[in-house]
Amino acid sequence: MEKLLTRLRNMNPIVWQVGLIVLAILLPLPMGNYHRSVLWRTGLYAMLGLSLNIILGYAGLFQLGHAAFYALGAYTCALLNLHFNVPILLTYPASVLVAALFGYLLTRPILHLRGDYLCIVTIAFGEVVRLVLVNNLFGITGGANGLSSIDRPALFGFVLRAPIYHYYLMLFFLILTIYAVQRLEHSRLGRAWMYVREDEVAAEAMGIDTTRVKLLAFVLGSGWAGLAGALYAGRITVISPDQSKFLESVIMFCIVVLGGTGSIPGVFVGTLGMVTLPELSRPLKAWRDAWLGFVMVIMMILRPEGLLPSRRVAMEIRGEKEEVLPAPATGT
Amino acid sequence: MYRKLSLLLITLVLTLSLFTGCQKEAGTIKLGLEGPMTGDYAYEGQGFEKAVQLLVDQTNEAGGLLGRQIELVIEDDAGDPTQAALVAQRLVDADVVAVIGAYNSTATEPASEIYNEAGILHVTPSSTATRLTEKGFERFFRVCFLDDRQGLFAATFAKEVLGVQTFGILHDNSTYAQGLAEHTKRYAEEMGVDVAFYDAINPDDTDFTPILTNIGAAGLDAIYFTGYHAQGGLLLKQTGELGLDLNWMMGNASNNPELIQIAGLENAVGTYITTEPLPKDVDYPEARQFVADFEEAYDMSPDSVWWMMAAEAFNVIRYAIEQTESTDSEVLADFLHNEAKDINGITGPILGWDEKGDRLGTIHLAYIIGENGDFIVNPEQP
Amino acid sequence: MQFLQQMINGITIGAFYSLVALGYTMVYGVLKLINFAHGDLFMWGAYVGLTGLNIILALIAQTSPWAILPSVIVVMVTVALAGVAVERVAYRPLRKAGRLAPVISALGVAFILQSLARNIYGASYKTYPNGVALSGGTTLGGARISVMQVAVLAISFLLMGFLYLFVQRTRIGTAMRAVSLDHDTSRLMGIDVNRIIAIVFLIGPGLGGVAGMIVALYYGSFDFTLGWSFGLKAFIAAIMGGIGNIPGAMMGGMILGIIETLGSGYLSPQWKDVIAYVILILILIFRPTGLLGERVAEKL
């Protein structure tokens, strides 16, 4: 595994990046509509995972309410489309902005909270969003039924109906997201995030404005989740408050951690594990969720740093596990 | 040498084509069932499966449908719209002739879009959201009744039979209960009844003492709960424990013997229930037969009205296939819209469907829970 | 009249939250882990209690409230053992694996427990047999208080009191407090950390399981989703009071119960959860470590 990864890393990145893109484009062609839909869903959750990776993986902030922003993006798209007839594709920027705005508003007051407290507040926030949507605030959110009859995205008059077109639309944004996240990872901001994750006090001492850095992580991550929400709305055409439920946030959280915190390939592996595999395990029927839970536990025991973690995180976790002490010098 | 080979090849090809030809004739009729087998509504989804599987087995034992065996393809949508869209796709790819499902409107909606694109007959047993039939889907039908008919009935019953002037309505924010509550409120207000109390509880609440204390203090003539029997039972129980004297009415989702078990008999007596007629009161052998068969097969009675509806959905599809001698969705849908009238259903007489796919002619009755814990038809009906 | 009634209602549900919150807070204290599976252990308490009651009632061939006592013991033992098993299998291997991995593991255990309950017992609502719960009540200043409520409150406070004394006055309790401060130093002091943690998982889930049975007995019916919603509330209560802090958990539970009830009664029941969450967020904004603060040292 290590050797393969090293070889891949040493290859010219352009080569295998293009290769992957080509593969992604060709992949759905021989498939039936059901499998194409599964691919679409995988890609969507990968996008969500990448957005959460910014918050959880890079900046190390415990965000267990990420689904709230996903839902907010979806509802923004739906409301703009249903009430103002805004074409779906044009609602995307609005969805991103609204989700990012809420990301800002809601995390600004709680940024000083430490780890587990932050965790519970994000859970609480996810629930608040869900309940507000269910209770049909201002009469616009449609209550528990949600909103429906949302238009499909249309490109120059061509309406995207079949699953394969949605897949390509999603793929386009996914590639954009990967590119953007990668640039962030290797930027000063990205390094600042990881510094804050490793040791916030030291980071502050080094002159990093931790509040600003953490806020940026939340805002960027939340905005991206909003985009995913808009993509969802245009494909399924029905949205409901259930998109903000705790279980959704849990799945996104697991995607990031199981796949490998802080690593882009890790997010994809995590998505395969949490989203695609359960889909394929339908024959298990009523035991599907027990199986998922079982896999989660086993995975963590066997490989707590995730399947494909970033090198830093792996060293951090492995380092703690193997308390290697230098051998005592022989002699007197 | 070549001739022998080519002879062999031709024989092979012919034999194979014979097989495929055979398969087409003696093949099974695939029927799809979409429901929540896991997740919060697992109870209902699993009930769907039991009800429909029972009827499928019975039909198969009696020789099948049009001489072919029925194969039931069951998919779990966990009550979630995304999963519903996925499993709908699976069912379409599996070449099913028709689909029964889903349970909740939020899941049925995206699924119905996919079935509509594929042109497959889609019958829902329990999704009552009005907008489902407003999309112009020609092959979508409901066997359940719309919320607004029951709402009208409830309001009328409250006003004319109970003489209610100050009315209260309580729902649980679920799609079905909220819809019913809204319709009831609208009709009640149109009739001049004052809806002084209108509120909701959360679907997974267990403690209602705060809201009950409020209801008790509001001086209502009657209070109508449109949610499900598990919470209905708790409401009744806690009303008794608080020593309140409330006049409870409940909707058809509380139409379930378990209601009394949960509430405790002394708390349940005197509660009114608005519902489609119970099997024992429907004078159709089909209904009684179904209940008896169900009890024999599963050692439990079909408690939920929605399970009966699922069985009804199958019944309707089977009837359509038998009568038209076709499995083509367009033919079946056409038949159901135009020619299917006065069918003896498990849930009562089916008068037919309107052009939107809604079932015609709702019959509701008001029941009252008697001293022995049985559901008695209330002597006065609106 | 109304206010008093609501307060009584609030305190009762607050007592339930406190019992469950104690389990969260104790486990967090020694392991720094949010045991997401705790709510489902609580739910299992309700199921095991039902089975236990049914068996005992069948044995004594009559319905009587006295059947509760042996059932409670059965529940306590079973769920406590389950808690220890969960710790041993799912959490111990992850002690040194960072903060995220145990959370995932805990969530995985929660999924498994819920699925097991649904598949073994069925998806429908279960009811406790009639006549087992105590009935009757009295009115006090215009508000109604039932015998069950009094019994429940008495038992809850008794249990909490015992726990508090246990943690403060006994050797094992002191050892627990030491372990929650620092594992390594405790080991140096001669404390068997693994044993102490196992004991915590006996007590915490044991209490939670008993709470599950009491809640199910009190309300009369429940289903497999009981753990998820109740667990989340209890967790919030624990955080409100300061996680790792036992008196904090008790206080947090009470406050949450009262806020919920008053919010439900005076504003609207559909908003009661929102009110509770918002108040939680406000409390944390102004007191970042909960109302009573936490009893764990910050590792710098």
Tab-separated table of C-alpha atoms in Angstrom, chain A residues 62 64 109-110 112-114 116-117 120-121 123-124 127-128 131-132 135 137 246-247 250 253-254 257 261 286-287 289-290 293-294 296-297 300-301 304 317 320-321 323, chain C residues 28 34 36 89-90 93-94 96-97 99-101 103-105 107-109 111-112 115-116 118-119 228 232 235-236 239 243 270-271 273-274 277 284-285 288-289 294 298:
chain	number	residue	atom	x	y	z
A	62	PHE	CA	-15.635	19.097	15.583
A	64	LEU	CA	-21.431	17.375	13.759
A	109	PRO	CA	-20.313	33.377	18.712
A	110	ILE	CA	-19.140	29.889	19.544
A	112	HIS	CA	-14.021	29.965	21.492
A	113	LEU	CA	-15.553	26.678	22.554
A	114	ARG	CA	-13.285	23.757	22.975
A	116	ASP	CA	-16.408	18.503	22.667
A	117	TYR	CA	-18.421	21.561	23.564
A	120	ILE	CA	-22.563	19.508	20.988
A	121	VAL	CA	-23.293	23.034	19.840
A	123	ILE	CA	-25.334	19.087	16.878
A	124	ALA	CA	-27.748	21.492	18.516
A	127	GLU	CA	-31.348	20.137	15.072
A	128	VAL	CA	-32.474	23.746	15.345
A	131	LEU	CA	-36.935	21.881	13.552
A	132	VAL	CA	-37.266	25.382	12.148
A	135	ASN	CA	-42.245	23.952	11.905
A	137	LEU	CA	-41.169	29.192	9.885
A	246	PHE	CA	-28.360	14.343	12.789
A	247	LEU	CA	-27.871	11.066	10.952
A	250	VAL	CA	-23.033	11.646	11.224
A	253	PHE	CA	-18.501	13.005	9.698
A	254	CYS	CA	-17.784	9.319	9.229
A	257	VAL	CA	-12.798	10.279	9.526
A	261	THR	CA	-8.968	12.971	8.037
A	286	ALA	CA	-33.058	-5.106	7.943
A	287	TRP	CA	-29.525	-5.800	9.092
A	289	ASP	CA	-27.531	-0.571	9.535
A	290	ALA	CA	-26.146	-3.076	12.021
A	293	GLY	CA	-22.179	0.050	12.551
A	294	PHE	CA	-20.089	-3.082	12.697
A	296	MET	CA	-17.426	1.433	11.513
A	297	VAL	CA	-16.252	-0.114	14.764
A	300	MET	CA	-11.617	2.280	13.716
A	301	ILE	CA	-10.048	-0.482	15.702
A	304	PRO	CA	-7.997	4.597	13.554
A	317	ILE	CA	-2.151	9.090	15.525
A	320	GLU	CA	0.607	8.171	19.940
A	321	LYS	CA	-0.095	4.483	19.441
A	323	GLU	CA	5.229	4.973	22.009
C	28	TYR	CA	-16.593	11.414	29.624
C	34	ILE	CA	-18.766	11.155	24.245
C	36	PHE	CA	-22.976	8.106	21.701
C	89	VAL	CA	-14.515	-4.230	22.548
C	90	ALA	CA	-15.103	-0.853	20.977
C	93	PRO	CA	-8.413	-0.463	21.645
C	94	LEU	CA	-8.839	3.196	20.742
C	96	LYS	CA	-4.542	6.214	22.230
C	97	ALA	CA	-6.037	6.774	18.835
C	99	ARG	CA	-10.243	12.034	19.603
C	100	LEU	CA	-12.131	11.266	16.427
C	101	ALA	CA	-11.803	7.506	16.169
C	103	VAL	CA	-16.500	8.924	18.358
C	104	ILE	CA	-16.940	6.934	15.160
C	105	SER	CA	-16.700	3.713	17.080
C	107	LEU	CA	-21.640	5.868	16.685
C	108	GLY	CA	-21.089	2.458	15.142
C	109	VAL	CA	-22.050	0.771	18.390
C	111	PHE	CA	-26.211	1.798	15.063
C	112	ILE	CA	-25.654	-1.820	16.010
C	115	SER	CA	-30.642	-2.306	14.713
C	116	LEU	CA	-30.508	-5.235	17.138
C	118	ARG	CA	-35.501	-3.294	16.053
C	119	ASN	CA	-34.769	-6.687	14.581
C	228	TRP	CA	-31.739	8.491	20.031
C	232	LEU	CA	-29.377	13.531	22.747
C	235	PHE	CA	-26.233	14.584	26.521
C	236	ILE	CA	-27.202	18.228	26.231
C	239	ILE	CA	-22.941	19.477	28.714
C	243	ILE	CA	-19.319	17.568	31.238
C	270	GLN	CA	-43.285	22.115	18.671
C	271	TRP	CA	-40.721	24.724	19.571
C	273	ASP	CA	-36.640	21.513	21.516
C	274	VAL	CA	-35.527	24.644	19.707
C	277	TYR	CA	-31.089	24.043	22.172
C	284	LEU	CA	-22.131	27.799	26.412
C	285	ILE	CA	-21.406	31.150	24.847
C	288	PRO	CA	-17.835	27.849	27.807
C	289	THR	CA	-17.378	24.939	30.170
C	294	GLU	CA	-15.860	20.789	34.351
C	298	GLU	CA	-6.891	21.094	30.523
